[in-house]
Coordinates of C-alpha atoms and ligand atoms in Angstrom, one line a residue:
M1 CA 16.6 -2.0 -21.7
T2 CA 13.2 -2.9 -23.4
A3 CA 10.4 -0.4 -23.4
T4 CA 7.0 -1.9 -22.8
V5 CA 3.7 -0.1 -22.5
I6 CA 1.3 -1.8 -20.2
G7 CA -2.3 -0.9 -19.6
S8 CA -3.1 0.6 -16.2
N9 CA -6.2 -1.2 -15.1
P10 CA -6.9 -4.9 -15.4
G11 CA -10.6 -4.3 -14.6
P12 CA -12.7 -6.5 -12.3
T13 CA -11.7 -10.1 -11.7
K14 CA -12.7 -12.6 -14.3
E15 CA -13.5 -15.1 -11.6
G16 CA -16.6 -13.0 -10.5
R17 CA -16.5 -11.9 -6.9
P18 CA -13.0 -11.8 -5.5
V19 CA -12.1 -14.2 -2.7
L20 CA -10.5 -13.0 0.5
A21 CA -8.9 -15.7 2.8
C22 CA -8.4 -14.7 6.4
V23 CA -6.9 -17.3 8.8
P24 CA -6.1 -16.5 12.5
C25 CA -2.5 -17.2 13.4
A26 CA -0.9 -16.1 16.6
S27 CA 2.7 -17.4 16.2
Y28 CA 5.6 -17.6 13.7
E29 CA 6.4 -21.1 15.0
A30 CA 6.3 -23.6 12.1
A31 CA 3.8 -25.8 14.0
E32 CA 1.2 -23.1 13.8
L33 CA 2.3 -21.1 10.8
T34 CA 2.6 -23.9 8.2
P35 CA -0.9 -25.3 8.5
A36 CA -2.3 -21.7 8.7
V37 CA -0.6 -20.9 5.3
E38 CA -1.9 -24.1 3.8
R39 CA -5.5 -23.3 5.0
L40 CA -5.0 -19.7 3.7
L41 CA -4.5 -20.9 0.1
E42 CA -7.3 -23.5 0.0
P43 CA -9.6 -21.3 -2.2
W44 CA -7.0 -21.5 -5.0
G45 CA -6.2 -25.2 -4.6
G46 CA -3.2 -24.6 -2.4
F47 CA 0.5 -24.8 -3.5
A48 CA -0.3 -28.0 -5.4
A49 CA -2.5 -26.1 -7.9
L50 CA -0.4 -22.9 -7.9
V51 CA 3.1 -24.3 -8.3
R52 CA 4.3 -26.8 -10.9
P53 CA 7.7 -28.5 -11.2
G54 CA 10.2 -26.4 -13.2
M55 CA 8.5 -23.1 -12.5
T56 CA 10.4 -20.0 -11.3
V57 CA 8.6 -18.4 -8.4
F58 CA 9.6 -14.8 -7.5
L59 CA 8.7 -13.8 -3.9
K60 CA 8.4 -10.1 -3.2
P61 CA 8.5 -9.5 0.6
N62 CA 8.6 -6.1 2.3
M63 CA 12.2 -5.7 3.3
L64 CA 12.1 -2.0 4.2
S65 CA 14.6 -1.9 7.0
A66 CA 17.7 -3.7 8.2
K67 CA 15.9 -4.5 11.5
S68 CA 15.3 -7.7 13.4
P69 CA 11.9 -9.5 12.7
A70 CA 10.8 -8.5 16.2
A71 CA 10.5 -4.8 15.1
A72 CA 7.7 -5.8 12.7
A73 CA 9.1 -3.5 10.0
T74 CA 9.5 -6.3 7.5
T75 CA 7.6 -9.4 6.4
H76 CA 8.6 -12.0 8.9
P77 CA 11.2 -14.4 7.6
A78 CA 9.2 -17.3 8.9
V79 CA 6.4 -16.4 6.5
V80 CA 8.9 -16.1 3.6
E81 CA 10.4 -19.4 4.6
V82 CA 7.1 -21.3 4.7
V83 CA 6.0 -20.1 1.3
A84 CA 9.5 -20.6 -0.2
A85 CA 9.8 -24.1 1.2
A86 CA 6.3 -25.1 -0.1
C87 CA 7.2 -23.9 -3.6
R88 CA 10.5 -25.7 -3.5
A89 CA 8.8 -28.9 -2.3
R90 CA 6.8 -28.7 -5.6
G91 CA 9.9 -28.5 -7.7
A92 CA 10.0 -24.8 -8.3
R93 CA 13.0 -22.5 -8.4
V94 CA 12.4 -19.8 -5.8
V95 CA 13.9 -16.3 -6.0
I96 CA 13.4 -13.7 -3.2
G97 CA 14.0 -10.0 -3.9
D98 CA 13.2 -6.5 -2.8
S99 CA 14.7 -3.1 -3.2
P100 CA 15.2 -1.4 0.2
P101 CA 16.7 2.1 0.6
L102 CA 20.4 1.4 0.5
T103 CA 21.6 4.6 2.1
M104 CA 24.3 3.2 4.3
K105 CA 24.2 -0.5 4.1
R106 CA 24.6 -3.2 1.5
V107 CA 21.6 -5.4 0.7
E108 CA 23.5 -8.3 2.2
D109 CA 23.3 -6.5 5.6
F110 CA 19.5 -6.3 5.2
W111 CA 19.4 -10.1 4.5
E112 CA 21.3 -10.8 7.7
A113 CA 19.4 -8.4 10.0
T114 CA 16.0 -9.4 8.8
G115 CA 16.7 -13.1 9.0
Y116 CA 16.1 -13.6 5.2
R117 CA 19.5 -15.1 4.6
A118 CA 18.9 -17.9 7.1
A119 CA 15.3 -18.4 5.9
A120 CA 16.3 -18.6 2.2
D121 CA 19.1 -21.1 3.0
R122 CA 16.8 -23.3 5.0
A123 CA 14.2 -23.3 2.2
G124 CA 16.7 -23.7 -0.6
A125 CA 15.8 -20.4 -2.2
E126 CA 18.0 -17.7 -3.8
L127 CA 18.2 -14.1 -2.7
V128 CA 18.7 -11.4 -5.3
A129 CA 19.7 -7.7 -5.0
L130 CA 17.3 -6.0 -7.4
E131 CA 19.6 -3.0 -7.7
R132 CA 22.2 -5.3 -9.4
E133 CA 19.8 -7.1 -11.7
P134 CA 18.5 -6.0 -15.1
A135 CA 15.3 -3.9 -15.3
R136 CA 12.8 -3.1 -18.0
E137 CA 11.0 0.2 -18.6
I138 CA 7.3 0.4 -18.6
T139 CA 4.9 3.3 -18.9
V140 CA 2.1 3.7 -16.4
T141 CA -0.8 6.2 -16.6
G142 CA 0.4 8.4 -13.7
P143 CA -1.6 11.1 -12.0
R144 CA 0.0 13.9 -14.1
G145 CA 0.4 12.0 -17.3
P146 CA 2.4 8.9 -18.5
L147 CA 5.3 8.0 -16.3
A148 CA 8.2 5.8 -17.3
L149 CA 9.3 3.4 -14.6
R150 CA 12.0 0.8 -14.4
I151 CA 10.8 -2.6 -13.1
T152 CA 13.0 -5.5 -12.1
D153 CA 13.4 -8.1 -14.8
W154 CA 12.5 -10.8 -12.3
Y155 CA 8.9 -9.7 -12.7
W156 CA 8.9 -11.1 -16.2
R157 CA 11.4 -13.9 -15.7
A158 CA 9.2 -15.6 -13.1
D159 CA 6.3 -17.8 -13.9
L160 CA 4.6 -16.8 -10.7
V161 CA 5.1 -13.7 -8.6
I162 CA 3.9 -13.8 -5.0
N163 CA 3.5 -10.6 -3.1
L164 CA 4.4 -11.2 0.6
C165 CA 3.4 -7.9 2.2
K166 CA 3.1 -6.7 5.8
L167 CA 0.3 -5.1 7.7
K168 CA 1.8 -1.7 8.8
T169 CA 0.9 1.9 9.1
H170 CA 2.6 4.5 6.8
N171 CA 3.1 8.2 7.6
L172 CA 2.3 9.1 4.0
T173 CA -0.3 6.5 2.8
V174 CA -1.8 5.6 6.3
L175 CA -1.5 1.9 5.7
T176 CA 1.1 0.1 3.6
G177 CA 0.0 -3.3 2.4
A178 CA -0.4 -5.3 -0.8
V179 CA -0.8 -2.4 -3.3
K180 CA 2.0 -0.4 -1.8
N181 CA 4.4 -3.4 -1.8
H182 CA 4.5 -3.2 -5.6
F183 CA 6.7 -0.1 -5.2
G184 CA 9.7 -2.4 -4.3
L185 CA 9.7 -3.8 -7.9
V186 CA 11.2 -0.4 -8.8
P187 CA 14.9 -0.7 -8.0
G188 CA 17.1 2.0 -6.7
L189 CA 16.8 5.7 -6.1
Q190 CA 14.0 6.1 -8.6
K191 CA 11.6 5.7 -5.7
A192 CA 12.9 8.7 -3.9
Q193 CA 12.7 10.8 -7.1
L194 CA 9.0 9.7 -7.5
H195 CA 8.3 11.0 -4.0
L196 CA 9.8 14.3 -5.1
R197 CA 7.8 14.4 -8.3
L198 CA 4.5 13.4 -6.6
P199 CA 4.7 14.8 -3.1
R200 CA 1.0 14.8 -2.1
A201 CA -0.4 11.6 -0.7
T202 CA -3.3 11.7 -3.2
E203 CA -0.9 11.8 -6.2
F204 CA 1.4 9.2 -4.7
G205 CA -1.5 6.9 -4.0
A206 CA -2.6 7.3 -7.7
L207 CA 0.9 6.3 -8.8
L208 CA 0.8 3.2 -6.6
A209 CA -2.6 2.2 -7.8
D210 CA -1.5 2.6 -11.5
L211 CA 1.8 0.7 -10.8
A212 CA 0.0 -2.2 -9.0
A213 CA -2.5 -2.5 -11.9
A214 CA 0.3 -2.4 -14.5
V215 CA 2.4 -5.2 -13.0
P216 CA -0.2 -7.6 -11.4
M217 CA 1.2 -10.4 -9.3
G218 CA -0.3 -13.9 -9.1
L219 CA -1.0 -14.1 -5.4
H220 CA -1.0 -11.7 -2.5
V221 CA -0.3 -12.9 1.0
M222 CA -0.2 -10.5 4.0
D223 CA 1.7 -11.1 7.2
G224 CA -0.6 -9.7 9.8
I225 CA 0.5 -12.0 12.6
V226 CA 2.4 -9.1 14.2
G227 CA 1.5 -5.8 12.5
M228 CA 2.8 -2.3 13.1
D229 CA 0.8 0.7 14.1
G230 CA 1.7 4.3 15.0
N231 CA 4.8 5.8 13.4
G232 CA 5.1 3.3 10.6
P233 CA 6.4 2.0 8.3
A234 CA 9.7 1.6 10.1
G235 CA 9.5 3.0 13.6
G236 CA 6.0 2.1 14.8
R237 CA 4.8 -0.2 17.5
P238 CA 4.6 -4.0 16.9
V239 CA 1.0 -5.1 17.6
P240 CA -0.3 -8.7 17.7
T241 CA -3.0 -8.4 15.0
G242 CA -3.0 -12.2 14.7
V243 CA -4.1 -12.9 11.1
L244 CA -2.9 -14.0 7.7
L245 CA -4.7 -12.6 4.7
A246 CA -4.6 -13.7 1.0
A247 CA -6.3 -12.9 -2.3
R248 CA -5.6 -12.9 -6.0
D249 CA -5.7 -9.1 -6.2
P250 CA -4.1 -6.6 -3.8
V251 CA -7.1 -4.4 -3.2
T252 CA -9.0 -7.2 -1.6
V253 CA -6.1 -7.9 0.8
D254 CA -5.8 -4.3 1.7
L255 CA -9.6 -4.1 2.4
G256 CA -9.1 -7.0 4.8
A257 CA -6.1 -5.2 6.5
S258 CA -8.2 -2.0 6.8
A259 CA -10.8 -4.0 8.7
V260 CA -8.2 -5.4 11.1
A261 CA -6.7 -1.9 11.6
G262 CA -10.1 -0.3 11.9
I263 CA -9.3 2.3 9.2
E264 CA -11.9 3.2 6.6
P265 CA -10.7 2.6 3.0
A266 CA -12.0 6.1 2.2
D267 CA -9.4 7.5 4.7
Q268 CA -6.5 5.9 2.7
P269 CA -5.1 7.6 -0.4
I270 CA -4.2 4.3 -2.2
L271 CA -7.5 2.6 -1.7
R272 CA -9.4 5.8 -2.7
Q273 CA -7.4 5.9 -5.9
C274 CA -8.1 2.2 -6.6
R275 CA -11.8 3.0 -6.1
A276 CA -11.7 6.0 -8.4
R277 CA -10.3 3.6 -11.1
G278 CA -13.0 1.1 -10.5
W279 CA -10.4 -1.4 -9.5
G280 CA -11.1 -4.1 -7.0
P281 CA -14.1 -4.4 -4.7
A282 CA -15.5 -1.3 -3.0
S283 CA -15.9 -3.1 0.4
L284 CA -15.8 -6.5 2.1
D285 CA -19.5 -6.9 1.4
E286 CA -18.4 -7.6 -2.3
V287 CA -15.9 -10.4 -1.5
V288 CA -16.4 -14.1 -0.9
R289 CA -14.8 -14.9 2.4
H290 CA -12.8 -18.0 3.2
G291 CA -12.0 -18.6 6.9
D292 CA -12.7 -15.8 9.3
D293 CA -14.3 -12.4 8.7
P294 CA -11.4 -9.9 9.2
R295 CA -13.8 -7.5 10.8
R296 CA -13.9 -9.9 13.7
W297 CA -10.2 -9.4 14.1
R298 CA -10.2 -5.6 14.4
F299 CA -7.4 -4.6 16.7
A300 CA -8.8 -2.3 19.4
G301 CA -6.6 0.8 19.9
F302 CA -4.7 0.5 16.6
Q303 CA -2.9 3.9 16.4
V304 CA -3.3 5.8 13.1
P305 CA -0.8 8.3 11.7
A306 CA -1.8 12.0 11.3
V307 CA -1.6 12.0 7.5
P308 CA -5.3 11.4 6.7
L309 CA -6.1 14.9 8.0
L310 CA -3.5 16.4 5.7
Y311 CA -4.4 14.8 2.4
R312 CA -8.1 15.4 2.8
V313 CA -7.5 19.1 2.6
P314 CA -8.2 20.3 -1.0
E315 CA -5.0 21.4 -2.8
P316 CA -5.8 25.1 -3.1
L317 CA -6.8 25.4 0.5
F318 CA -3.8 23.4 1.5
N319 CA -1.5 25.8 -0.2
V320 CA -3.1 28.8 1.6
L321 CA -3.1 27.1 5.0
R322 CA 0.4 25.5 4.6
R323 CA 1.7 27.5 7.6
F324 CA -0.9 26.1 9.9
I325 CA -1.4 22.5 8.7
W326 CA 1.8 20.5 8.4
A327 CA 3.5 17.3 9.4
R328 CA 7.2 17.1 9.1
P329 CA 10.3 15.3 10.4
A330 CA 12.1 16.5 13.6
L331 CA 15.4 15.3 14.9
V332 CA 15.7 13.6 18.3
P333 CA 19.4 14.7 18.8
A334 CA 20.1 12.4 21.7
R335 CA 19.6 9.4 19.4
C336 CA 21.3 10.5 16.3
I337 CA 24.5 8.7 15.4
R338 CA 25.2 11.1 12.5
C339 CA 25.3 8.3 9.9
G340 CA 23.9 10.6 7.1
A341 CA 21.4 8.1 5.8
C342 CA 18.5 10.6 6.0
A343 CA 20.5 13.2 4.0
R344 CA 21.4 10.6 1.3
V345 CA 17.8 9.4 0.8
C346 CA 16.2 12.9 0.7
A347 CA 15.5 13.7 -2.9
A348 CA 14.4 17.2 -2.0
R349 CA 17.8 18.0 -0.3
A350 CA 15.9 19.1 2.8
A351 CA 17.9 17.0 5.2
E352 CA 21.6 18.0 5.6
L353 CA 24.3 16.5 7.7
G354 CA 26.7 19.2 8.8
R355 CA 29.3 19.6 11.5
D356 CA 26.6 20.3 14.1
G357 CA 24.5 17.3 13.1
V358 CA 21.4 16.9 11.0
R359 CA 19.4 20.0 10.0
F360 CA 16.1 20.0 8.2
R361 CA 15.3 22.8 5.7
Y362 CA 11.5 22.8 6.0
G363 CA 11.1 25.2 3.1
R364 CA 12.2 22.3 0.8
C365 CA 10.7 19.4 2.7
I366 CA 7.9 17.6 0.9
S367 CA 6.9 15.5 4.0
C368 CA 7.6 12.2 2.2
F369 CA 9.1 10.7 5.4
C370 CA 11.7 8.7 3.6
C371 CA 14.2 9.9 6.2
L372 CA 12.1 8.3 9.0
E373 CA 12.1 5.1 7.1
V374 CA 15.8 4.8 6.7
C375 CA 17.0 6.2 10.1
P376 CA 18.5 3.1 11.8
V377 CA 18.1 4.4 15.3
E378 CA 14.7 6.1 15.2
A379 CA 16.3 9.5 15.7
I380 CA 13.6 11.2 13.5
A381 CA 10.1 11.8 14.8
M382 CA 7.1 13.1 13.0
R383 CA 5.9 16.5 14.3
S384 CA 2.6 18.1 13.3
S385 CA 1.3 21.6 13.6
P386 CA -0.8 22.7 16.7
L387 CA -3.9 22.8 14.4
I388 CA -3.3 19.2 13.3
Q389 CA -2.7 18.1 16.9
V390 CA -6.0 19.6 18.0
A391 CA -7.7 17.8 15.1
L392 CA -6.0 14.6 16.0
Y393 CA -7.2 15.0 19.6
L394 CA -10.8 15.5 18.5
R395 CA -10.5 12.6 16.1
A396 CA -9.2 10.3 18.8
W397 CA -12.2 11.2 21.0
K398 CA -14.7 10.7 18.2
R399 CA -13.2 7.3 17.3
K400 CA -13.2 6.2 21.0
L401 CA -16.9 7.1 21.2
Q402 CA -17.4 5.1 17.9
G403 CA -15.3 2.2 19.2
R404 CA -12.8 2.5 16.3
S405 CA -9.0 2.8 16.1
V406 CA -7.5 6.0 17.6
Ligands
SF4_1 S1 18.8 11.3 12.0 FE1 19.1 9.1 11.8 S2 19.6 8.8 9.6 FE2 19.9 10.9 10.1 S3 22.1 11.1 10.6 FE3 21.0 10.8 12.5 S4 21.0 8.6 12.9 FE4 21.5 8.9 10.7
SF4_2 S1 13.5 15.8 5.0 FE1 12.6 13.8 5.1 S2 10.4 14.1 4.9 FE2 11.4 16.0 4.2 S3 11.7 15.7 2.0 FE3 13.6 15.0 2.9 S4 13.2 12.8 3.2 FE4 11.2 13.7 2.8

């Protein structure tokens, strides 16, 4: 393993103002998707300028769950296929990889369920299981001091890394998009340990901002054709948000996604931390737009998780009021198949599978919601305290009056 120290912030783009491409697309059918992707990449000269013969291109989709594409929990395989095929057509070797939580399945099961195996075969691309591949250690700044992280070696072996992220909600980070998708470059159970080490959304957002800045990718493409709202990132509601977004930096893409979802960047721990580091544009007013303005594509009624209310409470006050302001997992017993995936992923050992089924030990729970992400049958719901529920009710009314997401 090679130890490499990489700076945490690449600073503002050297190209001047960042460019955000936003192209409407209502379908994953090739007849509509292929020209939409080509139009999306026009500001950077398209695939012809980005990909040269003999290059190795690494595609990093969001392959969170072994669910069908219709669940909208993963980057749609049609988007992966169109990008992979275009790179192959220009003579590149294409490698596709992610590191999903392998609590009960093999990565091959994810490839089958998500449609990635068939998509890769059709495009002539290779799938790799990042857990079985070499990794290098880097050091990122980290919210509590330097943090050593192992990153898949494919990040360095590729000539071009393309981030193929998904527009979704997230119970911890509010939205999960381009910045968050860098987390999958960290293979294996290290991700769960990082949740345990940095349990608050603010700290976790800081880690993700530092990580994304330390391992910049060459291009970021967001699948927002069908997004996910509500109880994301695995068990939310598929919603036809109808757009593709692209930029050369992840913050710009996530600002576009925030506009579509109708969620203020200031309400998201990751984007707040990027702003605190002076990384990326502060708002869409600072970007050059190609195609549509994503604000025109705001999805009315996009449902937002409860977490913004939690992380905005200052740490000392949060510790005092912990009994009254909480959000935590709760079992839906009728759905549970007792597979044990939740217990295996829980780094805090707060989820236990016993003879009577799953039991949560809330005294240990850090509300990371990794158990929700891995449950294959959506047998875990998020429950919040009565105080949070009242606050959510008031917020929903306020947002309705303002014409924003609920
Ligand atoms: S709650 Fe979900 S992940 Fe946990 S044992 Fe039941 S089915 Fe499996
Ligand atoms: S029980 Fe679930 S939410 Fe609580 S710490 Fe474990 S994985 Fe995280």
